[in-house]
Coordinates of C-alpha atoms in Angstrom, one line a residue:
Chain A
M1 CA 302.2 25.0 6.8
V2 CA 299.3 23.4 5.5
R3 CA 299.4 20.4 8.3
K4 CA 299.7 23.6 10.6
V5 CA 296.3 25.0 9.0
S6 CA 294.8 21.8 8.7
I7 CA 295.4 20.8 12.5
T8 CA 294.5 24.2 13.6
L9 CA 290.8 23.8 11.6
L10 CA 290.1 20.6 13.2
L11 CA 290.4 21.8 16.5
A12 CA 288.6 24.7 15.9
Q13 CA 285.4 22.4 15.0
L14 CA 286.0 20.3 17.9
P15 CA 283.9 22.4 20.3
I16 CA 281.0 22.0 17.8
F17 CA 281.3 18.0 17.3
L18 CA 281.4 17.7 21.3
L19 CA 278.3 20.3 21.6
I20 CA 276.4 17.8 19.3
F21 CA 277.6 14.6 21.4
L22 CA 276.3 16.5 24.9
F23 CA 273.3 17.7 23.2
L24 CA 272.5 14.0 22.0
S25 CA 273.8 12.9 25.9
F26 CA 271.4 15.0 27.5
G27 CA 268.6 13.8 25.8
V28 CA 266.1 16.9 26.5
V29 CA 268.4 20.1 26.8
V30 CA 266.1 21.7 29.1
N31 CA 267.1 25.7 28.4
P32 CA 269.4 25.2 25.5
I33 CA 269.5 28.8 24.6
S34 CA 271.1 29.5 27.8
Y35 CA 273.2 26.7 27.3
L36 CA 274.4 27.3 23.7
I37 CA 275.2 31.1 25.1
N38 CA 277.6 29.7 27.8
A39 CA 279.2 27.4 26.0
S40 CA 279.9 29.4 23.0
G41 CA 281.1 32.3 25.7
H42 CA 283.3 29.8 27.2
I43 CA 284.5 28.3 23.9
S44 CA 285.5 31.6 22.7
I45 CA 287.4 32.5 25.9
I46 CA 289.7 29.3 26.0
F47 CA 290.3 29.8 22.3
L48 CA 291.8 33.4 23.0
F49 CA 294.1 31.2 25.8
I50 CA 295.2 28.9 23.4
T51 CA 296.0 31.5 21.0
L52 CA 298.2 33.6 23.7
L53 CA 299.3 30.0 24.8
S54 CA 300.5 28.7 21.4
S55 CA 303.3 31.1 20.7
R56 CA 304.7 30.3 24.4
I57 CA 304.6 26.7 24.3
I58 CA 307.2 25.0 21.7
F59 CA 304.5 21.9 20.8
L60 CA 301.6 24.1 20.4
K61 CA 303.9 26.4 18.1
E62 CA 305.0 23.8 15.9
N63 CA 301.4 22.5 15.4
L64 CA 299.0 25.2 15.7
D65 CA 298.2 28.6 13.7
R66 CA 297.9 31.7 15.7
R67 CA 295.9 33.4 13.4
I68 CA 293.3 30.7 12.9
L69 CA 293.2 30.1 16.5
G70 CA 292.3 34.0 17.2
L71 CA 289.7 34.0 14.0
T72 CA 288.0 30.6 15.7
S73 CA 287.4 32.4 19.1
F74 CA 286.1 35.5 17.3
F75 CA 283.9 33.0 15.6
Y76 CA 282.6 31.6 18.5
L77 CA 282.2 35.4 20.1
I78 CA 279.8 35.9 17.2
M79 CA 277.7 32.6 17.8
H80 CA 278.0 33.7 21.2
I81 CA 276.4 37.2 20.1
L82 CA 273.6 35.3 17.9
F83 CA 272.7 33.0 20.5
Y84 CA 272.0 36.5 23.0
F85 CA 269.9 38.0 20.0
F86 CA 267.8 34.8 19.8
D87 CA 267.3 34.8 23.3
N88 CA 266.3 38.2 23.0
N89 CA 263.8 37.0 20.6
F90 CA 266.2 39.3 18.4
I91 CA 264.0 42.7 19.3
L92 CA 266.3 45.4 19.5
S93 CA 264.4 47.8 22.1
Y94 CA 265.2 44.4 24.7
M95 CA 269.1 44.7 23.6
I96 CA 269.2 48.3 24.0
D97 CA 267.8 48.7 27.4
D98 CA 270.6 45.8 28.2
L99 CA 273.3 47.8 26.6
I100 CA 272.3 51.1 28.6
H101 CA 271.4 49.3 32.1
L102 CA 273.8 46.1 32.4
S103 CA 277.5 46.4 32.9
F104 CA 278.6 43.1 31.5
I105 CA 276.5 43.4 28.6
Q106 CA 278.4 46.6 27.7
I107 CA 282.0 45.5 28.6
G108 CA 281.3 42.1 26.4
Y109 CA 280.6 44.5 23.5
F110 CA 283.6 46.5 24.2
A111 CA 285.6 43.4 24.0
F112 CA 283.5 42.4 20.6
I113 CA 284.6 46.1 19.0
L114 CA 288.3 45.6 20.1
F115 CA 288.6 42.4 18.2
L116 CA 287.0 43.5 15.0
P117 CA 290.5 45.2 14.0
L118 CA 292.2 42.3 14.8
V119 CA 290.0 40.2 13.0
F120 CA 290.2 42.4 9.9
S121 CA 294.0 42.9 10.0
S122 CA 294.5 39.3 10.3
N123 CA 295.8 38.6 6.6
L124 CA 299.3 39.0 5.7
K125 CA 298.4 41.8 3.3
A126 CA 297.2 43.4 6.4
K127 CA 300.5 42.5 8.1
T128 CA 302.6 43.9 5.6
I129 CA 301.2 47.1 5.4
L130 CA 300.8 47.9 9.0
G131 CA 304.5 46.9 9.5
G132 CA 305.5 47.5 12.8
L133 CA 301.9 49.1 13.8
W134 CA 300.7 45.3 13.6
S135 CA 302.1 43.7 16.6
S136 CA 301.4 46.9 18.9
L137 CA 298.0 46.6 17.4
H138 CA 297.7 42.5 17.9
K139 CA 299.0 42.9 21.7
M140 CA 295.2 44.1 22.0
I141 CA 294.4 40.7 22.7
Y142 CA 295.4 41.0 26.4
L143 CA 292.7 43.7 26.9
I144 CA 289.9 41.5 25.2
V145 CA 290.9 38.7 27.2
A146 CA 290.7 40.7 30.5
L147 CA 287.5 42.2 29.2
S148 CA 285.9 38.5 28.6
L149 CA 287.1 37.7 31.9
I150 CA 285.3 40.6 33.3
H151 CA 282.3 39.8 31.4
Y152 CA 282.2 36.5 32.7
Y153 CA 282.9 37.4 36.4
Q154 CA 280.2 39.7 36.7
V155 CA 277.4 37.0 35.6
I156 CA 278.8 34.2 38.0
K157 CA 276.2 33.8 40.8
A158 CA 278.4 31.7 43.6
D159 CA 280.5 29.2 42.0
F160 CA 283.7 30.6 40.9
I161 CA 285.5 27.4 39.7
Y162 CA 285.6 28.4 35.8
M163 CA 286.9 31.8 36.9
Y164 CA 289.5 30.4 39.2
F165 CA 290.7 28.3 36.5
Y166 CA 290.9 31.2 33.6
L167 CA 292.6 33.5 36.3
L168 CA 295.2 30.6 36.7
L169 CA 295.8 30.2 32.7
S170 CA 296.4 33.9 32.5
L171 CA 298.6 33.8 35.6
F172 CA 300.6 31.0 33.3
V173 CA 300.7 33.2 30.4
L174 CA 302.0 36.0 32.0
V175 CA 304.6 33.6 33.6
K176 CA 305.8 32.6 30.5
S177 CA 305.5 36.0 28.9
S178 CA 308.1 37.2 31.3
N179 CA 310.3 34.1 30.3
I180 CA 310.5 35.2 26.9
Q181 CA 311.3 38.1 27.6
K182 CA 314.3 37.3 29.7
H183 CA 315.7 34.9 27.3
G184 CA 315.4 37.3 24.3
S185 CA 313.5 34.6 22.5
Chain B
M1 CA 308.5 -16.5 3.6
I2 CA 305.1 -17.5 2.3
R3 CA 304.5 -18.7 5.5
K4 CA 305.5 -15.6 7.2
Y5 CA 303.4 -13.4 4.7
N6 CA 299.9 -15.2 5.9
L7 CA 301.0 -15.0 9.4
D8 CA 301.2 -11.4 9.2
K9 CA 298.0 -11.3 7.4
E10 CA 296.3 -13.7 9.7
N11 CA 297.0 -11.1 12.5
K12 CA 294.9 -8.0 10.8
V13 CA 291.9 -10.5 10.4
T14 CA 289.3 -9.0 12.8
D15 CA 288.5 -11.9 14.9
Q16 CA 285.0 -13.6 13.9
R17 CA 283.0 -13.2 17.0
L18 CA 284.4 -9.5 16.6
F19 CA 283.2 -9.7 13.1
T20 CA 280.0 -10.8 13.5
R21 CA 278.7 -8.4 15.8
R22 CA 280.0 -5.5 14.3
R23 CA 276.6 -3.5 13.4
E24 CA 276.2 -4.0 17.1
I25 CA 279.2 -2.4 18.2
I26 CA 278.9 0.4 16.0
A27 CA 275.3 1.1 16.9
G28 CA 276.2 0.9 20.7
I29 CA 279.0 3.6 20.3
L30 CA 276.9 5.3 18.5
S31 CA 274.2 5.6 21.2
A32 CA 276.3 5.5 24.4
P33 CA 275.0 9.2 24.2
F34 CA 271.9 8.3 25.0
V35 CA 272.2 4.9 27.2
L36 CA 274.5 7.0 29.2
N37 CA 271.4 9.4 29.7
S38 CA 269.1 7.2 31.9
P39 CA 266.7 9.6 33.1
N40 CA 266.8 10.1 37.2
L41 CA 263.1 11.1 36.8
F42 CA 261.8 9.6 40.2
A43 CA 264.8 7.5 41.3
K44 CA 263.7 6.9 45.1
E45 CA 260.4 5.1 45.0
E46 CA 257.5 5.6 42.7
K47 CA 255.4 6.7 45.7
Y48 CA 252.0 8.0 45.0
L49 CA 250.3 10.6 47.5
P50 CA 246.5 11.3 47.9
F51 CA 245.5 14.5 46.9
K52 CA 242.3 16.8 45.7
K53 CA 242.9 19.4 42.8
D54 CA 242.9 22.6 44.0
M55 CA 240.8 25.2 42.0
E56 CA 241.3 28.5 43.7
F57 CA 244.9 29.4 43.4
S58 CA 245.8 26.8 40.8
T59 CA 246.7 28.3 37.2
N60 CA 245.8 26.5 34.3
E61 CA 249.0 27.2 32.4
Q62 CA 250.6 24.2 30.5
T63 CA 253.0 22.4 33.6
N64 CA 256.4 21.8 32.6
T65 CA 257.1 18.2 31.9
I66 CA 258.7 15.9 34.5
K67 CA 261.6 15.9 32.6
Q68 CA 262.4 19.4 32.9
I69 CA 261.4 20.0 36.7
T70 CA 263.6 17.2 37.6
S71 CA 266.7 18.0 35.4
Y72 CA 267.0 21.4 35.7
N73 CA 267.5 22.4 39.0
N74 CA 269.6 25.0 41.5
F75 CA 270.2 23.0 44.4
Y76 CA 273.8 24.1 45.2
E77 CA 273.8 21.4 48.1
L78 CA 274.4 18.8 45.2
G79 CA 276.2 20.8 42.7
S80 CA 276.3 24.2 41.2
G81 CA 275.8 23.3 37.4
K82 CA 271.9 22.7 36.3
R83 CA 271.7 18.7 35.9
D84 CA 274.1 17.9 39.1
P85 CA 271.0 17.8 41.5
M86 CA 269.8 15.0 38.7
I87 CA 272.9 13.4 38.6
N88 CA 273.7 13.7 42.6
A89 CA 270.1 12.8 43.4
D90 CA 270.8 9.7 45.4
K91 CA 273.5 11.6 47.8
L92 CA 270.6 13.2 49.5
I93 CA 269.7 10.6 52.6
T94 CA 266.3 11.2 53.2
E95 CA 265.5 8.1 55.4
N96 CA 264.1 9.1 58.9
W97 CA 263.6 12.6 58.2
K98 CA 262.8 14.8 60.9
L99 CA 260.9 17.9 60.8
I100 CA 261.6 20.4 63.4
V101 CA 259.1 23.1 64.6
D102 CA 260.4 25.8 67.2
G103 CA 261.3 29.0 69.0
L104 CA 258.5 30.9 70.0
V105 CA 255.9 29.1 69.8
E106 CA 253.8 26.7 72.9
N107 CA 253.5 23.9 70.8
P108 CA 257.1 22.8 69.8
L109 CA 256.4 19.8 66.8
T110 CA 259.1 17.1 66.0
L111 CA 257.4 15.6 62.6
D112 CA 258.2 12.8 60.1
V113 CA 256.8 12.7 56.8
E114 CA 254.1 10.5 57.4
D115 CA 252.6 12.1 60.3
L116 CA 252.6 15.2 57.4
I117 CA 251.1 12.8 55.1
K118 CA 248.4 11.9 57.7
N119 CA 247.6 15.0 59.5
Y120 CA 247.3 17.2 56.7
A121 CA 245.0 17.0 53.8
L122 CA 247.3 17.4 50.6
E123 CA 246.4 19.4 47.7
E124 CA 247.7 19.7 43.7
R125 CA 248.4 23.4 43.5
I126 CA 249.8 24.1 40.3
Y127 CA 252.0 27.3 40.6
R128 CA 254.1 29.4 38.5
L129 CA 258.1 29.1 39.5
R130 CA 260.3 32.0 38.9
C131 CA 264.1 31.8 39.6
V132 CA 266.3 35.1 39.9
E133 CA 268.3 34.1 37.1
A134 CA 265.3 34.7 35.1
W135 CA 263.8 31.4 33.4
S136 CA 260.4 29.8 34.7
M137 CA 258.7 26.6 34.9
V138 CA 255.0 25.6 36.1
I139 CA 254.9 22.8 38.2
P140 CA 251.9 20.6 40.1
W141 CA 253.1 20.7 43.6
I142 CA 251.4 18.6 46.0
G143 CA 251.3 19.7 49.5
F144 CA 249.6 22.1 52.6
E145 CA 249.1 25.8 53.2
L146 CA 252.1 26.5 55.8
N147 CA 249.9 28.2 58.1
Q148 CA 248.5 25.0 58.9
L149 CA 251.0 24.0 60.5
I150 CA 252.4 27.1 62.3
K151 CA 248.8 27.4 63.9
K152 CA 249.2 24.1 65.1
S153 CA 252.8 25.1 66.8
R154 CA 250.5 27.9 68.5
P155 CA 252.8 30.5 67.8
L156 CA 253.6 33.5 70.6
S157 CA 252.5 36.9 69.6
S158 CA 256.1 37.7 69.8
A159 CA 256.6 35.6 66.8
K160 CA 257.2 37.9 63.8
Y161 CA 259.0 36.3 61.4
V162 CA 259.4 32.4 60.2
A163 CA 263.0 31.3 59.7
F164 CA 263.6 27.8 57.6
E165 CA 266.5 25.7 57.7
S166 CA 267.7 22.5 55.5
I167 CA 269.9 19.7 55.8
L168 CA 273.5 19.7 56.9
D169 CA 275.4 16.7 55.8
K170 CA 278.6 17.6 54.6
D171 CA 279.6 13.2 54.4
N172 CA 277.1 12.8 51.5
L173 CA 276.2 16.4 50.0
P174 CA 279.1 16.9 47.5
G175 CA 277.6 20.4 47.3
Q176 CA 278.7 21.3 51.0
R177 CA 282.0 20.3 50.9
R178 CA 282.4 23.5 49.0
N179 CA 281.9 27.2 50.4
T180 CA 279.9 28.2 47.8
L181 CA 277.3 29.3 50.5
N182 CA 277.3 29.4 54.4
W183 CA 275.9 26.0 54.8
P184 CA 273.6 25.0 56.3
Y185 CA 270.8 26.6 53.3
R186 CA 268.3 29.5 55.5
E187 CA 265.7 31.0 54.5
G188 CA 262.9 33.0 55.5
L189 CA 259.2 34.8 55.9
R190 CA 257.7 37.8 57.7
L191 CA 255.1 35.5 60.0
D192 CA 252.2 37.2 57.5
E193 CA 253.9 35.8 54.5
A194 CA 253.9 32.5 55.9
M195 CA 250.5 32.3 56.8
N196 CA 249.5 33.6 53.5
P197 CA 247.1 30.7 51.9
L198 CA 249.6 30.7 48.6
T199 CA 252.6 29.4 51.0
I200 CA 252.9 25.7 51.2
I201 CA 255.1 23.3 52.5
S202 CA 255.2 20.6 49.2
L203 CA 256.0 16.9 49.8
G204 CA 255.4 16.1 46.0
L205 CA 254.6 16.9 42.4
Y206 CA 253.1 15.6 39.6
G207 CA 250.9 12.8 42.2
R208 CA 254.4 11.9 43.5
V209 CA 256.6 12.1 46.3
L210 CA 259.4 14.9 45.7
P211 CA 262.3 13.6 43.4
N212 CA 265.3 14.6 45.7
Q213 CA 266.9 17.0 43.2
N214 CA 263.3 19.0 44.1
G215 CA 264.0 19.4 47.5
S216 CA 262.7 15.8 48.7
P217 CA 261.3 15.2 51.2
I218 CA 259.9 18.2 52.6
R219 CA 260.1 22.2 50.8
L220 CA 258.5 24.8 51.1
V221 CA 256.9 26.9 47.8
V222 CA 256.3 30.5 47.5
P223 CA 255.3 31.2 44.2
W224 CA 255.1 35.0 44.2
K225 CA 258.9 35.0 45.6
Y226 CA 262.2 34.4 43.4
G227 CA 262.6 30.7 43.8
F228 CA 265.5 30.4 45.9
K229 CA 263.5 31.5 48.6
S230 CA 261.5 28.3 48.2
I231 CA 263.7 26.5 50.7
K232 CA 264.2 22.9 49.9
S233 CA 265.0 19.8 52.1
I234 CA 263.5 21.4 55.3
V235 CA 264.5 20.2 58.8
K236 CA 263.7 22.9 60.8
I237 CA 261.0 25.8 60.8
S238 CA 261.4 28.4 63.9
L239 CA 259.3 31.1 64.8
V240 CA 261.5 34.1 65.6
S241 CA 261.2 38.0 66.8
E242 CA 263.7 39.1 64.3
E243 CA 264.2 38.8 60.6
P244 CA 266.4 35.9 60.2
R245 CA 269.6 35.4 58.0
T246 CA 269.2 33.8 54.8
S247 CA 271.8 32.2 52.8
W248 CA 272.1 34.6 49.4
N249 CA 271.4 37.6 51.4
E250 CA 274.2 36.6 53.3
Q251 CA 276.5 35.8 49.8
S252 CA 275.5 39.0 48.5
P253 CA 273.5 41.2 50.2
S254 CA 272.8 44.2 47.2
E255 CA 271.9 41.6 45.3
Y256 CA 269.3 39.1 47.2
G257 CA 267.3 41.1 49.4
F258 CA 265.3 39.5 52.5
Y259 CA 261.6 39.7 50.4
S260 CA 262.9 38.9 46.7
N261 CA 259.2 39.1 45.6
V262 CA 259.5 38.7 41.7
N263 CA 259.1 42.5 40.5
P264 CA 259.8 43.4 36.6
N265 CA 260.8 47.1 38.1
V266 CA 263.8 46.2 40.4
S267 CA 266.7 44.2 38.5
H268 CA 268.8 42.2 39.9
P269 CA 272.0 45.0 40.0
R270 CA 273.6 42.7 37.3
W271 CA 270.6 41.3 35.0
S272 CA 267.5 42.5 34.2
Q273 CA 264.1 40.9 35.4
K274 CA 262.1 43.0 33.3
R275 CA 261.8 39.3 30.9
E276 CA 261.6 35.3 31.5
R277 CA 262.2 32.6 29.8
R278 CA 259.2 29.9 30.5
I279 CA 261.5 27.0 30.0
G280 CA 260.2 25.1 26.8
E281 CA 258.8 28.2 25.0
F282 CA 260.2 29.8 22.0
R283 CA 260.5 33.5 23.0
K284 CA 261.1 35.0 26.2
R285 CA 257.9 36.3 27.9
D286 CA 257.1 39.3 30.4
T287 CA 257.7 38.9 33.9
E288 CA 254.8 39.8 36.1
M289 CA 254.6 41.8 39.2
F290 CA 254.6 39.3 42.6
N291 CA 254.8 36.4 39.3
G292 CA 251.2 37.1 38.8
Y293 CA 249.9 37.0 42.1
A294 CA 249.5 40.3 42.9
K295 CA 245.7 40.0 44.0
F296 CA 246.6 37.4 46.7
V297 CA 249.6 39.6 48.3
S298 CA 250.1 42.7 47.1
Y299 CA 248.1 43.8 50.6
M300 CA 250.7 42.7 52.3
Y301 CA 253.2 45.3 51.1
S302 CA 251.0 48.4 50.4
N303 CA 253.3 50.3 52.6
M304 CA 256.5 49.6 51.7
D305 CA 258.8 50.5 49.1
L306 CA 259.8 47.7 46.7
K307 CA 263.1 49.2 45.8
K308 CA 264.1 49.7 49.0
F309 CA 263.0 46.2 50.7
F310 CA 263.9 44.3 47.5

């Protein structure tokens, strides 16, 4: 248990070190805030997928803690939103303006709001209280993934390569889930 | 027994040569990111261009650094990431470049870069560049007004538009092996826009020939329009009677119009154009109508609904 937690926590921090390394290798990051918004968004999505895969791939299941993976995704989502606030100089009227007019912003907030009950019910106590309801509630992760991918799709200009990668991952997750259901494990 | 033990230990001792250089080795590993980041600024040749400074159209705003201008580019022929054009800069082969001016003209031209440098008085034009992605820079271009070249070709009265075409080189340009856009890249202007004194053909920046990632050797600069209108690495300029096809418009007609004038009041369907991040600045700034060039260009659009003709 302790081992699983520490491996997961290590994995959770990895992107931060990677980003620092990349920042140093770039010498000057020409548009750092835009870079950080993109990076944190992608990292958050990737951790959502790792969370889903961690219950489907035995090797991951044995070595990673699913709840911490989900919380890690949420952590990078918070960073993503904070960088976005920073990008808007923390001026509320700018962000309200975005929220009214831009559908990818609306979808992004929607995914964030759906994430909140999962975060607050991630402790063992909530799991005991909620009982059977807990696992139905946590199925919402599929909706969050779908919304995140729509959110990302809406900001792509012409190069869909990462989108294809995410769709492939989604397909893999779905195939794996149907396998699990078939074999009843 | 003892002898065996010593041998084991011997194996674990670090080689003397490595040990004495341990500090160098650690420093080498730690500095790898800095060394790998050899800046590809003016990779080809440090070729300077003769020019005089322009006072009429240039802004006196702080120009962006050469590093910013050459390492944050949209040039999909060299890759779709912002740093890709710098990394792949040497994949653009500019030797023996020919520029053709044809179409509805009395005097078709075929020119090389030396002809352009020789025949046209180059000026430094310090322009704002506003990308459709809501960032901007200030760049000291070296170039000459496009209207000089068009006049030289003597357009027929039937010529109403100018069509531009970039290089097509699938063997060398990594981005052209993927169909992100319909290659070659194409752009266009209305004839009066092309004749406007703000519109320049640029051959350089910061006093030197254009770095490849900035559209070497010949590019267009139209400062009151979104950056994608300022087509890079031009091989052909044609005078035509109909509105020409343009690459981003073909890719997504509802998002990138033929005119694509910088306009804070007409947002891109998916994101806002009200504000922009000037590269290097901490706070976002408001985007200006026609990118701040309204006094030079607004007369051309006085009878047009700019929401319709975006």
